[in-house]
PDB file of C-alpha atoms in Angstrom:
ATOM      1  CA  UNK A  28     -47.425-117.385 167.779  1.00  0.00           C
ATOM      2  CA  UNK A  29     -47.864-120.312 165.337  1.00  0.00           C
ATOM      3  CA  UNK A  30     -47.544-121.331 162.475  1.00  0.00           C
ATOM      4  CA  UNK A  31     -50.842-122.472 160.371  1.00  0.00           C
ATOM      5  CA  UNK A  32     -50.492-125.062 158.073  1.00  0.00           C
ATOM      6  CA  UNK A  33     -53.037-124.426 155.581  1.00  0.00           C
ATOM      7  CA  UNK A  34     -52.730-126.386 152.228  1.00  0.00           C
ATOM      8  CA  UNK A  35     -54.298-123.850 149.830  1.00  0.00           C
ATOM      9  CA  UNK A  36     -51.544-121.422 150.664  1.00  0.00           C
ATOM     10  CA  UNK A  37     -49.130-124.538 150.098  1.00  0.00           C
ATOM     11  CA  UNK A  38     -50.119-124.316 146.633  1.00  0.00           C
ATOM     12  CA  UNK A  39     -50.248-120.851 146.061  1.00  0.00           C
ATOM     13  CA  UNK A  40     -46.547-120.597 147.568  1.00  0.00           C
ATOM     14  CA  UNK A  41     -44.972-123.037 145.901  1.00  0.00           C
ATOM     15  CA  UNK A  42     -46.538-121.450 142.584  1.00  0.00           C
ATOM     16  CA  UNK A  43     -45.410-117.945 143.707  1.00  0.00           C
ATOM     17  CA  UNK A  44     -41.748-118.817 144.954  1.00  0.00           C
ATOM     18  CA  UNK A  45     -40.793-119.315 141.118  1.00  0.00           C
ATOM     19  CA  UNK A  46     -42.633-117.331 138.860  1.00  0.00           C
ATOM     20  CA  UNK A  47     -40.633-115.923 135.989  1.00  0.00           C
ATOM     21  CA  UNK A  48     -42.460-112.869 134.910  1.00  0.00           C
ATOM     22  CA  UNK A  49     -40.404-111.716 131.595  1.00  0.00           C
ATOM     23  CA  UNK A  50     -38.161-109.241 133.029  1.00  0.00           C
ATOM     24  CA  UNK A  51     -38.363-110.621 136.503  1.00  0.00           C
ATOM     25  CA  UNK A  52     -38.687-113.570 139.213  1.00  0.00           C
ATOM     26  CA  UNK A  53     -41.847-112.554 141.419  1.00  0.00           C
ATOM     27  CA  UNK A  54     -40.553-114.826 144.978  1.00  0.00           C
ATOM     28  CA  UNK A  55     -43.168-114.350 147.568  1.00  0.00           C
ATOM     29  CA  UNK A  56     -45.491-116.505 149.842  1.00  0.00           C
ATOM     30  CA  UNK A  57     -48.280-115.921 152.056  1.00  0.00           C
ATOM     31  CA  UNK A  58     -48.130-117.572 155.725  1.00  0.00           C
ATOM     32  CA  UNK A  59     -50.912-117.755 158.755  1.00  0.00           C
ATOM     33  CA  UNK A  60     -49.683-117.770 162.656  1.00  0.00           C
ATOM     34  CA  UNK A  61     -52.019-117.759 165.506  1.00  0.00           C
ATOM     35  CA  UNK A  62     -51.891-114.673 167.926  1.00  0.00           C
ATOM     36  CA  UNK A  63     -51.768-116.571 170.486  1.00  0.00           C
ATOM     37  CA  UNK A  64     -48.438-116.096 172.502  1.00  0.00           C
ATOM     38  CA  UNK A  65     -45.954-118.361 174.249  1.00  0.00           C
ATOM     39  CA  UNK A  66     -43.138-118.647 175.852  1.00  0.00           C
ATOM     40  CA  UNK A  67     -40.799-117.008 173.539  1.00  0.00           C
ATOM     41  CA  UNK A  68     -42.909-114.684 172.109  1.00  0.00           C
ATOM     42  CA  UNK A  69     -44.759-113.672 174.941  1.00  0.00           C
ATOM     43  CA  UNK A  70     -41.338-112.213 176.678  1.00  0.00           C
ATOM     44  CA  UNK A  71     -40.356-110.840 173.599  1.00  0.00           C
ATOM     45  CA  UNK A  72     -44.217-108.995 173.617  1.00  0.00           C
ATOM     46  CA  UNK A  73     -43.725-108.120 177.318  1.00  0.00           C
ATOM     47  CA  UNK A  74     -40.592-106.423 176.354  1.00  0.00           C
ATOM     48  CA  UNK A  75     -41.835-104.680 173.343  1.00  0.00           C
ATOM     49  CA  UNK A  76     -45.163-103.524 175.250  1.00  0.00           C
ATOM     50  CA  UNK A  77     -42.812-101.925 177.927  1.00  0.00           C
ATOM     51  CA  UNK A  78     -40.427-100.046 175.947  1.00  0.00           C
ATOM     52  CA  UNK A  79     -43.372 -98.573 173.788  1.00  0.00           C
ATOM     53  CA  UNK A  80     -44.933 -97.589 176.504  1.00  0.00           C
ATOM     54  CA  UNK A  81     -41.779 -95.888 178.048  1.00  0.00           C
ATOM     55  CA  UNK A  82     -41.085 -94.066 174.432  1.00  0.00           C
ATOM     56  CA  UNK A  83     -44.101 -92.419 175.104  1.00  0.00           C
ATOM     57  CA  UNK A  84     -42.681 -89.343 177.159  1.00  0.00           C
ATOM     58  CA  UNK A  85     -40.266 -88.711 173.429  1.00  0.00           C
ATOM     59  CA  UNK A  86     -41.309 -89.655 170.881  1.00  0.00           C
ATOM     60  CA  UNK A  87     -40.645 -87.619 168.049  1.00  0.00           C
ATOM     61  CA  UNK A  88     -43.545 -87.516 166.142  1.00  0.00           C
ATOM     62  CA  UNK A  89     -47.394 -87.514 167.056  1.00  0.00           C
ATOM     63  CA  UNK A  90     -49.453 -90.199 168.538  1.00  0.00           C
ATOM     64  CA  UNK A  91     -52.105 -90.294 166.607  1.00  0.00           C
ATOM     65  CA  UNK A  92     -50.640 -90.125 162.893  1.00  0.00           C
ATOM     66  CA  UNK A  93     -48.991 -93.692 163.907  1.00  0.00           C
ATOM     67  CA  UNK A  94     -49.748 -96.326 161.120  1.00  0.00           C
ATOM     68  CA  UNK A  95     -50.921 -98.804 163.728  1.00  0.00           C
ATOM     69  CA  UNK A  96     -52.995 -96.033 165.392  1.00  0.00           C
ATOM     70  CA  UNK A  97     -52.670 -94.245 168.398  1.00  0.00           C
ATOM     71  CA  UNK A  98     -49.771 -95.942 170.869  1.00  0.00           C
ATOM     72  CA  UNK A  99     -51.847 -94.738 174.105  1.00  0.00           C
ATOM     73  CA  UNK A 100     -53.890 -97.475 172.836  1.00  0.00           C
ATOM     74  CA  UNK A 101     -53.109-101.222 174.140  1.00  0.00           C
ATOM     75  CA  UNK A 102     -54.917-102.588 170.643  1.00  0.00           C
ATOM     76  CA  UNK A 103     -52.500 -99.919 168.285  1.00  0.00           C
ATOM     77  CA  UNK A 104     -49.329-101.215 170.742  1.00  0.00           C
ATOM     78  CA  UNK A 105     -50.555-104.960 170.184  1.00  0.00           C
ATOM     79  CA  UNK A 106     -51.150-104.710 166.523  1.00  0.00           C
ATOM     80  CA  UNK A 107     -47.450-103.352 166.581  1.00  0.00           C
ATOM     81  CA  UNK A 108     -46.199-106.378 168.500  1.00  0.00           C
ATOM     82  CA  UNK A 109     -47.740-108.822 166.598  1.00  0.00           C
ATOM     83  CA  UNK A 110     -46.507-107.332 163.307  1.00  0.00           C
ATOM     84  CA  UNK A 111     -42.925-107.542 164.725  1.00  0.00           C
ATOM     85  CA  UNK A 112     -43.047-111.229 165.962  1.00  0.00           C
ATOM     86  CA  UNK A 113     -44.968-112.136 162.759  1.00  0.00           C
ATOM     87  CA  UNK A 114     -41.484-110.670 161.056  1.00  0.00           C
ATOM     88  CA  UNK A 115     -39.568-112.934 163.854  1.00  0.00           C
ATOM     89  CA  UNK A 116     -40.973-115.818 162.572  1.00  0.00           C
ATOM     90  CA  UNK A 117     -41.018-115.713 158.667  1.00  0.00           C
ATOM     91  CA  UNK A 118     -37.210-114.783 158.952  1.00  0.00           C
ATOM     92  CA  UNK A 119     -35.895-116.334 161.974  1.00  0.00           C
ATOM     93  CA  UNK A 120     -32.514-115.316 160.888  1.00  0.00           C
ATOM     94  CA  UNK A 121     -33.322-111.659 161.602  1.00  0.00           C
ATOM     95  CA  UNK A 122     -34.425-109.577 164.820  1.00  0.00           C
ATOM     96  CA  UNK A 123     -37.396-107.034 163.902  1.00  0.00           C
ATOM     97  CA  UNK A 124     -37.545-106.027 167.522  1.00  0.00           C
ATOM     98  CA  UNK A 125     -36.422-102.524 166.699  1.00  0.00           C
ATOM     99  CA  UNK A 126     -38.897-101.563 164.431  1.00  0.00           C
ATOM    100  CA  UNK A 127     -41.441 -99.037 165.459  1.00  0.00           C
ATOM    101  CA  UNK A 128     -44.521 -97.633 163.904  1.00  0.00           C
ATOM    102  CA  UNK A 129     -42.796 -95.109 161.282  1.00  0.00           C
ATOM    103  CA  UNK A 130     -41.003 -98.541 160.084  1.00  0.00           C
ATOM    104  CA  UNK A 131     -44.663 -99.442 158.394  1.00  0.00           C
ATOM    105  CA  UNK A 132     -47.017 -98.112 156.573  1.00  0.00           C
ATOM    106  CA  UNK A 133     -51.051 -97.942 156.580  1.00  0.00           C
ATOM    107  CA  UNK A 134     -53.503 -98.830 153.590  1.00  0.00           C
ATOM    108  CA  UNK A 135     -56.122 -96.667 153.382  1.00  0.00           C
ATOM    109  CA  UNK A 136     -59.044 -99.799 153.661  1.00  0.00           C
ATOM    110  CA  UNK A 137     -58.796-103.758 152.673  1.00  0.00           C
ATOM    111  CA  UNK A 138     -60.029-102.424 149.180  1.00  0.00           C
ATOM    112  CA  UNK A 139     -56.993-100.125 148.514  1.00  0.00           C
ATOM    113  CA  UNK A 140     -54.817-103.148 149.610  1.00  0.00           C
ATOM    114  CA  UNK A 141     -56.250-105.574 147.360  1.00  0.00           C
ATOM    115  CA  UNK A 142     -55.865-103.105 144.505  1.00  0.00           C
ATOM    116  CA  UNK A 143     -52.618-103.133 144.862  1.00  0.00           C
ATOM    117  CA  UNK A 144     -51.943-106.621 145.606  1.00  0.00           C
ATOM    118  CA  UNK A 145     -53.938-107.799 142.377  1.00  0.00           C
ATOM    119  CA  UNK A 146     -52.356-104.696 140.366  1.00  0.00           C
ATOM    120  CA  UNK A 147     -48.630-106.104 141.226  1.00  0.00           C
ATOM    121  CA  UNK A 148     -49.520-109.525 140.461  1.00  0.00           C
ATOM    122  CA  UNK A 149     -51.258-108.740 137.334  1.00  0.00           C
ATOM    123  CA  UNK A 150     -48.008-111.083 135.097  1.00  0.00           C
ATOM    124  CA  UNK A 151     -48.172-113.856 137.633  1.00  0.00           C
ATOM    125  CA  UNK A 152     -52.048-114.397 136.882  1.00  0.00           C
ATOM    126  CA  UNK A 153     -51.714-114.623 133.863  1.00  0.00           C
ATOM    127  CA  UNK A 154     -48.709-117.452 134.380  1.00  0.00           C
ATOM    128  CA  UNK A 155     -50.922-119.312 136.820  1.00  0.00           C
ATOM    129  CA  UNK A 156     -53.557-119.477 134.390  1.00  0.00           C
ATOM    130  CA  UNK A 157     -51.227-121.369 131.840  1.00  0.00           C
ATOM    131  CA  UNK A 158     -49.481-123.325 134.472  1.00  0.00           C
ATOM    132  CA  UNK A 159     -51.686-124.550 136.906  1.00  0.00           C
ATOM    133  CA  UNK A 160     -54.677-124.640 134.364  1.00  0.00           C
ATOM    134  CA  UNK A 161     -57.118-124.347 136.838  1.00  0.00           C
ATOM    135  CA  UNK A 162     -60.488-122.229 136.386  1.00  0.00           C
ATOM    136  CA  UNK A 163     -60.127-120.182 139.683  1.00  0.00           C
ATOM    137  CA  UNK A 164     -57.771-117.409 138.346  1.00  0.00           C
ATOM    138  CA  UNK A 165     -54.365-116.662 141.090  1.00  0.00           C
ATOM    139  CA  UNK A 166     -55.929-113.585 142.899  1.00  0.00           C
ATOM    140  CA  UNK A 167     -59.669-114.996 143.709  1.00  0.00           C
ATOM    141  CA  UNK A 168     -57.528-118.239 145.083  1.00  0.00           C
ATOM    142  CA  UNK A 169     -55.211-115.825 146.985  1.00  0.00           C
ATOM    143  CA  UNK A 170     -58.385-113.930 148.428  1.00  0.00           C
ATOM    144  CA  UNK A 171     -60.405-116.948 148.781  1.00  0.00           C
ATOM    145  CA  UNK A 172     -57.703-118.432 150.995  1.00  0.00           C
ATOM    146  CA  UNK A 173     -56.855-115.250 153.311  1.00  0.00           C
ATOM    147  CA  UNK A 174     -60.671-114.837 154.056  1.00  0.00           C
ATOM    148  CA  UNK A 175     -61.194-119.034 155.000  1.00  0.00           C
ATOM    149  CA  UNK A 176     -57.955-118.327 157.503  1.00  0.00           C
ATOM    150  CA  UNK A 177     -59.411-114.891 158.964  1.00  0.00           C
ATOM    151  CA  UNK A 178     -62.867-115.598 158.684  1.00  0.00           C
TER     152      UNK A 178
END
């Protein structure tokens, strides 16, 4: 994986890594990597893909109610590994390798997740507006942003 440079999220982090919101300090960014894998990370996916797939046999809980979807599935067993080496790089200080499905949890649709992105951000808008003065209110620059680096 990679890291994406991407100025509008510059902006929008160095706005959100300081925002004093009354009763408190909202300290967050948003970062892009590429899925593709290297050196590093693709041992560290090897690994991961082999002790899933050996877990298997006990797991304790069912397949299918996994957050990331079914782990007979090489896609719900990727989008696991490259939620964990995502982790690996925005805090290279810790090791996520651990974590399994139960560790996360799974929106119910993009919309749901917006909801509650914009609803927790509601007092930061409202800052940005006053701050950074600029028509395009925080959330539509946050949205407009992720969908440019998915899209």
């Amino acid at each position: 994986m990679k890291f994406l440079e991407y100025t509008p999220l510059a902006r929008i982090n160095a706005f959100l890594s300081h925002v004093d919101v009354g009763g408190c300090m909202i300290q967050g960014g948003l970062e892009a990597y590429s899925c593709k894998l290297a050196g590093v990370d693709k041992k560290l996916s090897r690994s991961l893909e082999q002790e899933v797939v050996d877990s298997l046999a006990y797991l304790p809980f069912d397949l299918s109610t996994s957050p990331v979807g079914s782990l007979s599935s090489t896609a719900s067993r990727r989008t696991l590994i490259y939620l964990i080496l995502t982790l690996n790089h925005m805090y290279p200080d810790y090791d996520f390798s651990m974590l399994r499905p139960q560790h996360f949890i799974k929106e119910h649709g993009v919309f749901a997740a917006k909801q509650k992105i914009d609803v927790s951000l509601v007092e930061a808008s409202k800052i940005w507006f006053t701050e950074v003065g600029e028509e395009t209110t925080l959330m539509d620059s946050i949205w407009n942003a992720i969908d440019e680096m998915v899209f």
